[in-house]
Amino acid sequence: MRNRSAKTVHISFRQLVDIPSTTHGVFGLYRYPAKFIPHVIAYVLKHYGKPHMSVFDPFAGYGTVGTVARLYNLDYEMWDLNPILEVLHRVTLLKVPKIDPSAVVSEMRRSKEEYCPDWSNVAYWFHEQVLPVLKRAWGYYHSLQEEVERLLLTIPLLKVSRLFSYDDPGRMKLSKSPRSIARVEGILRRGVEREFYGHLSNEIDSLVRRLRQYSDMSPRPVRSVVKAGIDTLTETLTETRDLLVTSPPYMQSQEYIRYAKMDLFWLGHPEEEIRRLAKLEIPYRTVPRVRINSPTFHILREKIDEEKMLRVYDNYFHAIVGFFDRIQKQIGYRMFIFVGRASMRGRPVPIDEIVAEHLVANGWRHEETLVDKISARRMFRYGKNPATQIEDARTPSERLVVLSK
């Protein structure tokens, strides 16, 4: 069943909301895959939210819904499978500190503490001259008793540690490349310690500057619930929320634990926990089958003649549709679902239409779909998809599906 009255409108969220850029303030603190741009959330909350309403994001990722909700005086609840959500969000809520980066760096350099992550492959990802410097820096971090002091160092340390690793940031999962190896060789030539602490001092300065920018936007003290490191697909929403605003993973672009695991190891998460969480990502888990009330879903399914792709397609939609089936009664007013038309073997898949058709069949009204061209959101770019060697046909736009009860 399709809502024929729903309209499609092409807009630019960046031009409709008064936020200087997608990376302004705390929105650009950390490089998270497929980050939810603040302009989309701000547009929704500005036009549909009212003070003291509550907003829910079950696929919160970096936590942008929470930081924007505070600007509009809305309570919020955020979930994510990735445990890093909790610490990243706590960093964004810090008051602007008075801190001397050079003094912090000097104290860190004098520290005798060491920390080695519970990671069997740590030596593969870090050169033997880099590891001792990182172990001392993270040893100092984990020895700090004051949470605020640790939070101030969290993102600077994560960013510089990754910069000094063999990881290629242009790829979706941890991956060595000639480019990343050359980067580390350059660091070794220039001197590891001097480079590391210079970058760290600059990142601390950047953090303070971005916290000040966010503070100048006047965030409000609201009620919040943050659940990180949980199985979003089975978690129960115990309190009715007025608005759902979320950007669920796109088809095969769901391996965020595999991207974030380097950071999680340094933060202190054990290897066993990270393996357990990785197995809960949609492509790697068994998902209960549900009835999918979408003609588009079934028409496209008939055209898939490759067994592996059929499993990916089925698993994804049964997971996402099953999730919305389970929590829809706890959403009191509207749902805003932001997705792109990901491709499978070069064929675009209209995730927005399939989800909207199913929810309309469940009694929701599809008011409109707002289409926004992607300009800078994608983190990974390829000429060809590395898994299939088919020309990259990733979504050129993203769509905000607006549904009401």
Tab-separated table of C-alpha atoms in Angstrom:
chain	number	residue	atom	x	y	z
A	1	MET	CA	0.000	0.000	0.000
A	2	ARG	CA	1.480	3.349	-1.009
A	3	ASN	CA	0.435	6.808	0.132
A	4	ARG	CA	-0.148	8.522	-3.207
A	5	SER	CA	-0.663	11.915	-1.526
A	6	ALA	CA	2.922	12.067	-0.232
A	7	LYS	CA	5.002	14.610	-2.118
A	8	THR	CA	8.695	14.690	-2.931
A	9	VAL	CA	10.431	18.041	-2.422
A	10	HIS	CA	14.039	18.850	-3.370
A	11	ILE	CA	15.675	21.113	-0.811
A	12	SER	CA	19.040	21.985	0.741
A	13	PHE	CA	19.009	21.605	4.511
A	14	ARG	CA	22.287	23.541	4.718
A	15	GLN	CA	20.587	26.626	3.262
A	16	LEU	CA	17.521	26.393	5.499
A	17	VAL	CA	19.226	26.255	8.895
A	18	ASP	CA	21.491	28.828	10.521
A	19	ILE	CA	24.441	26.581	11.368
A	20	PRO	CA	27.691	27.770	9.720
A	21	SER	CA	28.851	24.349	8.533
A	22	THR	CA	28.417	20.622	9.075
A	23	THR	CA	31.594	20.616	11.186
A	24	HIS	CA	30.922	23.763	13.241
A	25	GLY	CA	31.567	23.483	16.971
A	26	VAL	CA	31.240	20.012	18.439
A	27	PHE	CA	29.681	18.676	15.229
A	28	GLY	CA	33.170	18.267	13.778
A	29	LEU	CA	35.074	16.926	16.775
A	30	TYR	CA	35.414	13.340	15.587
A	31	ARG	CA	35.422	11.684	12.166
A	32	TYR	CA	32.528	9.234	12.392
A	33	PRO	CA	31.335	7.218	9.347
A	34	ALA	CA	28.145	8.576	7.738
A	35	LYS	CA	27.689	11.214	10.420
A	36	PHE	CA	24.174	12.711	10.677
A	37	ILE	CA	24.620	16.353	9.617
A	38	PRO	CA	23.241	18.835	12.198
A	39	HIS	CA	21.256	20.817	9.624
A	40	VAL	CA	18.800	17.959	9.014
A	41	ILE	CA	18.088	17.524	12.717
A	42	ALA	CA	17.866	21.277	13.271
A	43	TYR	CA	15.359	21.585	10.408
A	44	VAL	CA	13.157	18.899	11.957
A	45	LEU	CA	13.299	20.260	15.498
A	46	LYS	CA	12.779	23.850	14.360
A	47	HIS	CA	9.667	23.027	12.316
A	48	TYR	CA	8.117	20.196	14.316
A	49	GLY	CA	9.554	20.327	17.816
A	50	LYS	CA	8.285	22.254	20.810
A	51	PRO	CA	10.144	22.946	24.065
A	52	HIS	CA	10.167	19.963	26.416
A	53	MET	CA	9.105	17.521	23.726
A	54	SER	CA	11.371	14.491	23.564
A	55	VAL	CA	13.264	13.105	20.583
A	56	PHE	CA	14.600	9.577	20.066
A	57	ASP	CA	17.466	8.368	17.863
A	58	PRO	CA	17.995	4.585	18.010
A	59	PHE	CA	20.948	4.652	15.569
A	60	ALA	CA	22.687	7.626	17.130
A	61	GLY	CA	26.273	7.031	15.975
A	62	TYR	CA	28.188	10.165	16.919
A	63	GLY	CA	25.252	11.605	18.903
A	64	THR	CA	24.385	14.640	16.778
A	65	VAL	CA	20.670	14.366	17.619
A	66	GLY	CA	21.463	14.990	21.282
A	67	THR	CA	23.714	17.987	20.720
A	68	VAL	CA	21.156	19.599	18.383
A	69	ALA	CA	18.222	18.767	20.700
A	70	ARG	CA	19.880	20.837	23.424
A	71	LEU	CA	19.856	23.857	21.122
A	72	TYR	CA	16.056	23.557	20.821
A	73	ASN	CA	15.372	22.715	24.479
A	74	LEU	CA	14.174	19.171	23.760
A	75	ASP	CA	14.767	16.116	25.921
A	76	TYR	CA	16.330	13.194	24.079
A	77	GLU	CA	17.170	9.510	24.152
A	78	MET	CA	19.927	7.986	22.027
A	79	TRP	CA	20.990	4.374	21.445
A	80	ASP	CA	23.815	2.789	19.534
A	81	LEU	CA	25.566	-0.544	19.235
A	82	ASN	CA	28.907	1.285	19.297
A	83	PRO	CA	30.036	1.967	22.901
A	84	ILE	CA	31.980	5.018	21.754
A	85	LEU	CA	28.731	7.028	21.593
A	86	GLU	CA	28.673	7.500	25.366
A	87	VAL	CA	32.155	8.956	25.773
A	88	LEU	CA	31.948	11.079	22.618
A	89	HIS	CA	28.668	12.596	23.757
A	90	ARG	CA	30.052	13.351	27.215
A	91	VAL	CA	32.906	15.234	25.547
A	92	THR	CA	30.484	17.403	23.547
A	93	LEU	CA	28.743	18.440	26.780
A	94	LEU	CA	31.896	19.674	28.545
A	95	LYS	CA	31.993	23.268	29.739
A	96	VAL	CA	34.665	25.338	28.030
A	97	PRO	CA	37.785	24.581	30.076
A	98	LYS	CA	40.713	26.748	31.056
A	99	ILE	CA	43.561	24.527	29.990
A	100	ASP	CA	47.176	24.958	28.927
A	101	PRO	CA	47.876	22.281	26.294
A	102	SER	CA	51.648	22.615	26.690
A	103	ALA	CA	51.383	21.969	30.435
A	104	VAL	CA	49.232	18.883	29.843
A	105	VAL	CA	51.658	17.565	27.246
A	106	SER	CA	54.635	18.162	29.548
A	107	GLU	CA	52.960	16.252	32.365
A	108	MET	CA	52.092	13.404	29.999
A	109	ARG	CA	55.695	13.174	28.781
A	110	ARG	CA	56.944	12.891	32.374
A	111	SER	CA	54.464	10.141	33.225
A	112	LYS	CA	55.811	6.662	33.942
A	113	GLU	CA	52.430	4.998	33.432
A	114	GLU	CA	51.903	2.713	30.449
A	115	TYR	CA	48.817	1.204	28.868
A	116	CYS	CA	48.718	-1.526	26.244
A	117	PRO	CA	45.313	-2.317	24.714
A	118	ASP	CA	43.845	-5.814	24.911
A	119	TRP	CA	44.359	-6.281	21.176
A	120	SER	CA	46.144	-9.230	19.633
A	121	ASN	CA	46.944	-7.284	16.428
A	122	VAL	CA	48.208	-4.052	17.982
A	123	ALA	CA	51.756	-4.566	16.639
A	124	TYR	CA	50.385	-4.956	13.094
A	125	TRP	CA	48.780	-1.513	13.165
A	126	PHE	CA	51.542	0.477	14.876
A	127	HIS	CA	55.254	0.708	14.104
A	128	GLU	CA	57.553	-0.473	16.909
A	129	GLN	CA	58.873	3.090	17.345
A	130	VAL	CA	55.340	4.490	17.641
A	131	LEU	CA	53.929	2.029	20.181
A	132	PRO	CA	56.034	3.132	23.200
A	133	VAL	CA	54.917	6.750	22.740
A	134	LEU	CA	51.251	5.727	22.510
A	135	LYS	CA	51.510	3.388	25.495
A	136	ARG	CA	52.861	6.214	27.657
A	137	ALA	CA	50.258	8.731	26.465
A	138	TRP	CA	47.390	6.324	27.053
A	139	GLY	CA	48.917	5.184	30.347
A	140	TYR	CA	48.740	8.782	31.525
A	141	TYR	CA	45.153	9.037	30.262
A	142	HIS	CA	43.963	5.924	32.093
A	143	SER	CA	45.751	7.003	35.299
A	144	LEU	CA	43.776	10.261	35.560
A	145	GLN	CA	41.272	10.233	38.417
A	146	GLU	CA	39.192	13.223	37.278
A	147	GLU	CA	36.701	12.357	34.541
A	148	VAL	CA	36.781	15.877	33.071
A	149	GLU	CA	40.553	15.641	32.590
A	150	ARG	CA	40.161	12.332	30.776
A	151	LEU	CA	37.328	13.631	28.601
A	152	LEU	CA	39.398	16.636	27.523
A	153	LEU	CA	42.085	14.280	26.252
A	154	THR	CA	39.827	11.591	24.756
A	155	ILE	CA	39.236	12.923	21.251
A	156	PRO	CA	42.701	14.509	20.809
A	157	LEU	CA	44.336	11.198	21.775
A	158	LEU	CA	42.029	9.147	19.546
A	159	LYS	CA	42.678	11.360	16.530
A	160	VAL	CA	46.446	11.486	16.918
A	161	SER	CA	46.710	7.760	17.699
A	162	ARG	CA	44.882	6.923	14.474
A	163	LEU	CA	47.037	9.380	12.534
A	164	PHE	CA	50.130	7.537	13.778
A	165	SER	CA	48.716	4.118	12.876
A	166	TYR	CA	48.886	2.258	9.577
A	167	ASP	CA	45.150	2.739	9.026
A	168	ASP	CA	44.061	4.398	5.790
A	169	PRO	CA	41.226	6.800	6.766
A	170	GLY	CA	39.894	6.719	3.205
A	171	ARG	CA	38.693	3.138	3.586
A	172	MET	CA	35.607	1.786	5.305
A	173	LYS	CA	37.315	-0.676	7.668
A	174	LEU	CA	40.771	-0.771	9.211
A	175	SER	CA	43.046	-1.163	6.221
A	176	LYS	CA	46.727	-0.691	5.418
A	177	SER	CA	47.617	0.927	2.128
A	178	PRO	CA	50.743	2.290	0.422
A	179	ARG	CA	49.491	5.762	1.317
A	180	SER	CA	49.143	5.007	5.044
A	181	ILE	CA	52.528	3.254	5.160
A	182	ALA	CA	54.138	6.309	3.538
A	183	ARG	CA	52.452	8.555	6.115
A	184	VAL	CA	53.968	6.601	9.007
A	185	GLU	CA	57.391	6.534	7.335
A	186	GLY	CA	57.237	10.329	7.144
A	187	ILE	CA	56.455	10.517	10.863
A	188	LEU	CA	59.425	8.273	11.650
A	189	ARG	CA	61.772	10.505	9.627
A	190	ARG	CA	60.592	13.657	11.386
A	191	GLY	CA	60.694	12.144	14.893
A	192	VAL	CA	57.823	10.291	16.562
A	193	GLU	CA	57.719	12.057	19.942
A	194	ARG	CA	57.991	15.590	18.605
A	195	GLU	CA	55.351	14.912	15.962
A	196	PHE	CA	52.997	13.123	18.356
A	197	TYR	CA	52.989	15.745	21.089
A	198	GLY	CA	52.853	18.607	18.598
A	199	HIS	CA	49.738	17.133	16.983
A	200	LEU	CA	48.239	16.396	20.406
A	201	SER	CA	48.709	19.982	21.591
A	202	ASN	CA	47.041	21.273	18.418
A	203	GLU	CA	44.113	18.881	18.840
A	204	ILE	CA	43.563	20.022	22.442
A	205	ASP	CA	43.474	23.630	21.203
A	206	SER	CA	40.987	22.609	18.510
A	207	LEU	CA	38.758	20.849	21.047
A	208	VAL	CA	38.617	23.920	23.302
A	209	ARG	CA	37.824	26.167	20.340
A	210	ARG	CA	35.008	23.893	19.186
A	211	LEU	CA	33.539	23.593	22.684
A	212	ARG	CA	33.473	27.393	22.838
A	213	GLN	CA	31.693	27.586	19.477
A	214	TYR	CA	29.019	25.176	20.696
A	215	SER	CA	28.655	27.047	23.994
A	216	ASP	CA	28.043	30.245	22.014
A	217	MET	CA	25.028	28.513	20.407
A	218	SER	CA	23.366	28.429	23.875
A	219	PRO	CA	22.606	24.725	24.451
A	220	ARG	CA	20.049	24.119	27.211
A	221	PRO	CA	20.208	21.750	30.192
A	222	VAL	CA	17.644	19.087	29.236
A	223	ARG	CA	16.925	15.524	30.324
A	224	SER	CA	18.730	12.846	28.390
A	225	VAL	CA	19.173	9.085	28.187
A	226	VAL	CA	22.177	7.613	26.363
A	227	LYS	CA	22.520	3.847	25.890
A	228	ALA	CA	25.726	2.778	24.163
A	229	GLY	CA	27.123	-0.672	23.492
A	230	ILE	CA	23.620	-2.147	23.383
A	231	ASP	CA	21.802	-4.285	20.824
A	232	THR	CA	19.579	-1.635	19.288
A	233	LEU	CA	17.506	-4.195	17.387
A	234	THR	CA	16.303	-5.881	20.596
A	235	GLU	CA	16.409	-3.021	23.141
A	236	THR	CA	13.076	-1.860	24.591
A	237	LEU	CA	11.978	1.776	24.556
A	238	THR	CA	10.445	2.158	28.005
A	239	GLU	CA	9.193	5.730	27.666
A	240	THR	CA	7.053	7.222	24.899
A	241	ARG	CA	8.955	9.771	22.814
A	242	ASP	CA	7.290	12.492	20.745
A	243	LEU	CA	9.624	12.403	17.758
A	244	LEU	CA	11.831	9.765	16.204
A	245	VAL	CA	14.689	11.318	14.235
A	246	THR	CA	17.191	8.806	12.942
A	247	SER	CA	19.460	7.766	10.108
A	248	PRO	CA	19.640	3.969	10.096
A	249	PRO	CA	22.579	2.235	8.409
A	250	TYR	CA	22.430	1.954	4.624
A	251	MET	CA	22.380	-1.614	3.325
A	252	GLN	CA	26.020	-2.819	3.428
A	253	SER	CA	27.427	0.366	5.033
A	254	GLN	CA	26.938	-0.989	8.526
A	255	GLU	CA	30.361	-2.035	9.755
A	256	TYR	CA	30.929	0.786	12.226
A	257	ILE	CA	32.381	-1.439	14.954
A	258	ARG	CA	35.001	-2.666	12.519
A	259	TYR	CA	35.937	0.935	11.782
A	260	ALA	CA	35.890	2.115	15.415
A	261	LYS	CA	37.616	-0.853	17.028
A	262	MET	CA	41.049	0.814	17.084
A	263	ASP	CA	39.589	3.637	19.180
A	264	LEU	CA	37.667	1.229	21.396
A	265	PHE	CA	40.821	-0.751	22.178
A	266	TRP	CA	42.708	2.354	23.316
A	267	LEU	CA	39.724	3.446	25.413
A	268	GLY	CA	39.980	0.178	27.330
A	269	HIS	CA	37.440	-2.153	25.752
A	270	PRO	CA	38.598	-5.792	25.674
A	271	GLU	CA	38.940	-7.754	22.444
A	272	GLU	CA	36.234	-10.232	23.460
A	273	GLU	CA	33.674	-7.432	23.873
A	274	ILE	CA	34.528	-5.879	20.520
A	275	ARG	CA	34.215	-9.223	18.742
A	276	ARG	CA	30.812	-9.760	20.379
A	277	LEU	CA	29.582	-6.332	19.275
A	278	ALA	CA	30.895	-6.801	15.720
A	279	LYS	CA	28.824	-9.974	15.411
A	280	LEU	CA	25.696	-7.938	16.225
A	281	GLU	CA	26.063	-5.697	13.171
A	282	ILE	CA	23.269	-6.403	10.703
A	283	PRO	CA	25.280	-8.228	8.000
A	284	TYR	CA	26.686	-10.712	10.522
A	285	ARG	CA	23.702	-11.685	12.636
A	286	THR	CA	20.591	-13.776	12.331
A	287	VAL	CA	17.531	-11.550	12.072
A	288	PRO	CA	13.970	-12.776	12.782
A	289	ARG	CA	11.752	-12.687	9.687
A	290	VAL	CA	8.825	-10.267	9.689
A	291	ARG	CA	6.062	-9.491	7.227
A	292	ILE	CA	7.192	-6.624	4.996
A	293	ASN	CA	4.193	-4.714	3.637
A	294	SER	CA	5.935	-3.003	0.743
A	295	PRO	CA	5.249	-3.785	-2.925
A	296	THR	CA	8.564	-2.154	-3.860
A	297	PHE	CA	10.472	-4.507	-1.563
A	298	HIS	CA	8.967	-7.587	-3.213
A	299	ILE	CA	9.339	-6.291	-6.798
A	300	LEU	CA	13.043	-5.594	-6.291
A	301	ARG	CA	13.570	-8.866	-4.463
A	302	GLU	CA	12.377	-10.798	-7.515
A	303	LYS	CA	15.127	-9.163	-9.584
A	304	ILE	CA	17.990	-10.287	-7.328
A	305	ASP	CA	19.453	-13.480	-8.775
A	306	GLU	CA	22.586	-13.719	-6.627
A	307	GLU	CA	22.157	-15.691	-3.404
A	308	LYS	CA	24.661	-13.652	-1.394
A	309	MET	CA	23.047	-10.349	-2.352
A	310	LEU	CA	19.606	-11.761	-1.606
A	311	ARG	CA	20.752	-12.623	1.932
A	312	VAL	CA	22.131	-9.111	2.399
A	313	TYR	CA	18.911	-7.562	1.064
A	314	ASP	CA	16.609	-9.735	3.182
A	315	ASN	CA	18.662	-9.414	6.348
A	316	TYR	CA	18.811	-5.649	6.089
A	317	PHE	CA	15.111	-5.024	5.531
A	318	HIS	CA	13.893	-7.616	8.027
A	319	ALA	CA	16.182	-5.980	10.606
A	320	ILE	CA	15.163	-2.383	9.907
A	321	VAL	CA	11.453	-3.012	9.295
A	322	GLY	CA	11.268	-5.346	12.278
A	323	PHE	CA	12.826	-2.660	14.448
A	324	PHE	CA	10.305	0.001	13.381
A	325	ASP	CA	7.466	-2.482	13.919
A	326	ARG	CA	8.646	-2.995	17.468
A	327	ILE	CA	9.072	0.611	18.585
A	328	GLN	CA	6.424	2.469	16.541
A	329	LYS	CA	3.817	2.374	19.320
A	330	GLN	CA	6.207	4.293	21.569
A	331	ILE	CA	6.483	7.207	19.131
A	332	GLY	CA	3.709	9.658	19.867
A	333	TYR	CA	3.796	12.255	17.104
A	334	ARG	CA	6.071	11.890	14.068
A	335	MET	CA	8.909	9.853	12.626
A	336	PHE	CA	11.704	11.338	10.508
A	337	ILE	CA	13.850	8.717	8.784
A	338	PHE	CA	16.903	9.954	6.887
A	339	VAL	CA	18.320	7.483	4.359
A	340	GLY	CA	20.071	7.311	1.022
A	341	ARG	CA	19.405	5.057	-1.953
A	342	ALA	CA	22.311	2.695	-1.501
A	343	SER	CA	23.245	0.457	-4.397
A	344	MET	CA	23.553	-3.313	-4.726
A	345	ARG	CA	25.677	-4.463	-7.642
A	346	GLY	CA	25.198	-1.017	-9.165
A	347	ARG	CA	21.397	-1.058	-8.766
A	348	PRO	CA	19.918	1.656	-6.476
A	349	VAL	CA	17.703	0.400	-3.660
A	350	PRO	CA	14.959	2.873	-2.585
A	351	ILE	CA	15.187	2.279	1.166
A	352	ASP	CA	13.025	5.344	1.797
A	353	GLU	CA	10.137	4.031	-0.337
A	354	ILE	CA	10.230	0.542	1.150
A	355	VAL	CA	10.231	1.765	4.758
A	356	ALA	CA	7.544	4.372	4.029
A	357	GLU	CA	5.257	1.873	2.261
A	358	HIS	CA	5.536	-0.548	5.159
A	359	LEU	CA	4.805	2.075	7.811
A	360	VAL	CA	1.860	3.456	5.825
A	361	ALA	CA	0.433	-0.076	5.765
A	362	ASN	CA	0.834	-0.041	9.556
A	363	GLY	CA	-1.302	3.081	9.864
A	364	TRP	CA	1.203	5.921	9.568
A	365	ARG	CA	0.661	8.788	7.115
A	366	HIS	CA	3.496	9.552	4.705
A	367	GLU	CA	3.414	13.354	4.565
A	368	GLU	CA	6.407	14.034	2.330
A	369	THR	CA	9.938	13.051	1.382
A	370	LEU	CA	12.555	15.802	1.375
A	371	VAL	CA	15.481	15.130	-0.970
A	372	ASP	CA	18.847	16.733	-0.245
A	373	LYS	CA	21.930	16.434	-2.459
A	374	ILE	CA	24.994	15.058	-0.678
A	375	SER	CA	27.874	17.526	-0.781
A	376	ALA	CA	30.416	16.456	1.840
A	377	ARG	CA	28.952	13.759	4.031
A	378	ARG	CA	30.618	10.708	2.527
A	379	MET	CA	33.732	9.607	4.319
A	380	PHE	CA	34.899	6.886	1.921
A	381	ARG	CA	35.221	7.222	-1.851
A	382	TYR	CA	36.181	4.615	-4.418
A	383	GLY	CA	36.320	4.499	-8.206
A	384	LYS	CA	35.074	0.933	-7.881
A	385	ASN	CA	33.471	-0.832	-4.952
A	386	PRO	CA	36.398	-2.728	-3.371
A	387	ALA	CA	34.219	-5.746	-2.575
A	388	THR	CA	32.580	-6.161	-5.992
A	389	GLN	CA	34.928	-4.300	-8.394
A	390	ILE	CA	31.794	-2.729	-9.885
A	391	GLU	CA	31.864	0.996	-10.679
A	392	ASP	CA	30.944	2.923	-7.543
A	393	ALA	CA	27.320	4.081	-7.809
A	394	ARG	CA	26.753	5.400	-4.329
A	395	THR	CA	23.756	7.520	-3.561
A	396	PRO	CA	24.024	11.124	-4.851
A	397	SER	CA	21.276	12.324	-2.516
A	398	GLU	CA	19.669	11.545	0.805
A	399	ARG	CA	16.011	11.542	1.699
A	400	LEU	CA	14.133	12.577	4.814
A	401	VAL	CA	10.911	10.587	5.065
A	402	VAL	CA	8.299	12.422	7.162
A	403	LEU	CA	5.584	10.243	8.719
A	404	SER	CA	2.844	11.151	11.174
A	405	LYS	CA	0.284	9.229	13.195
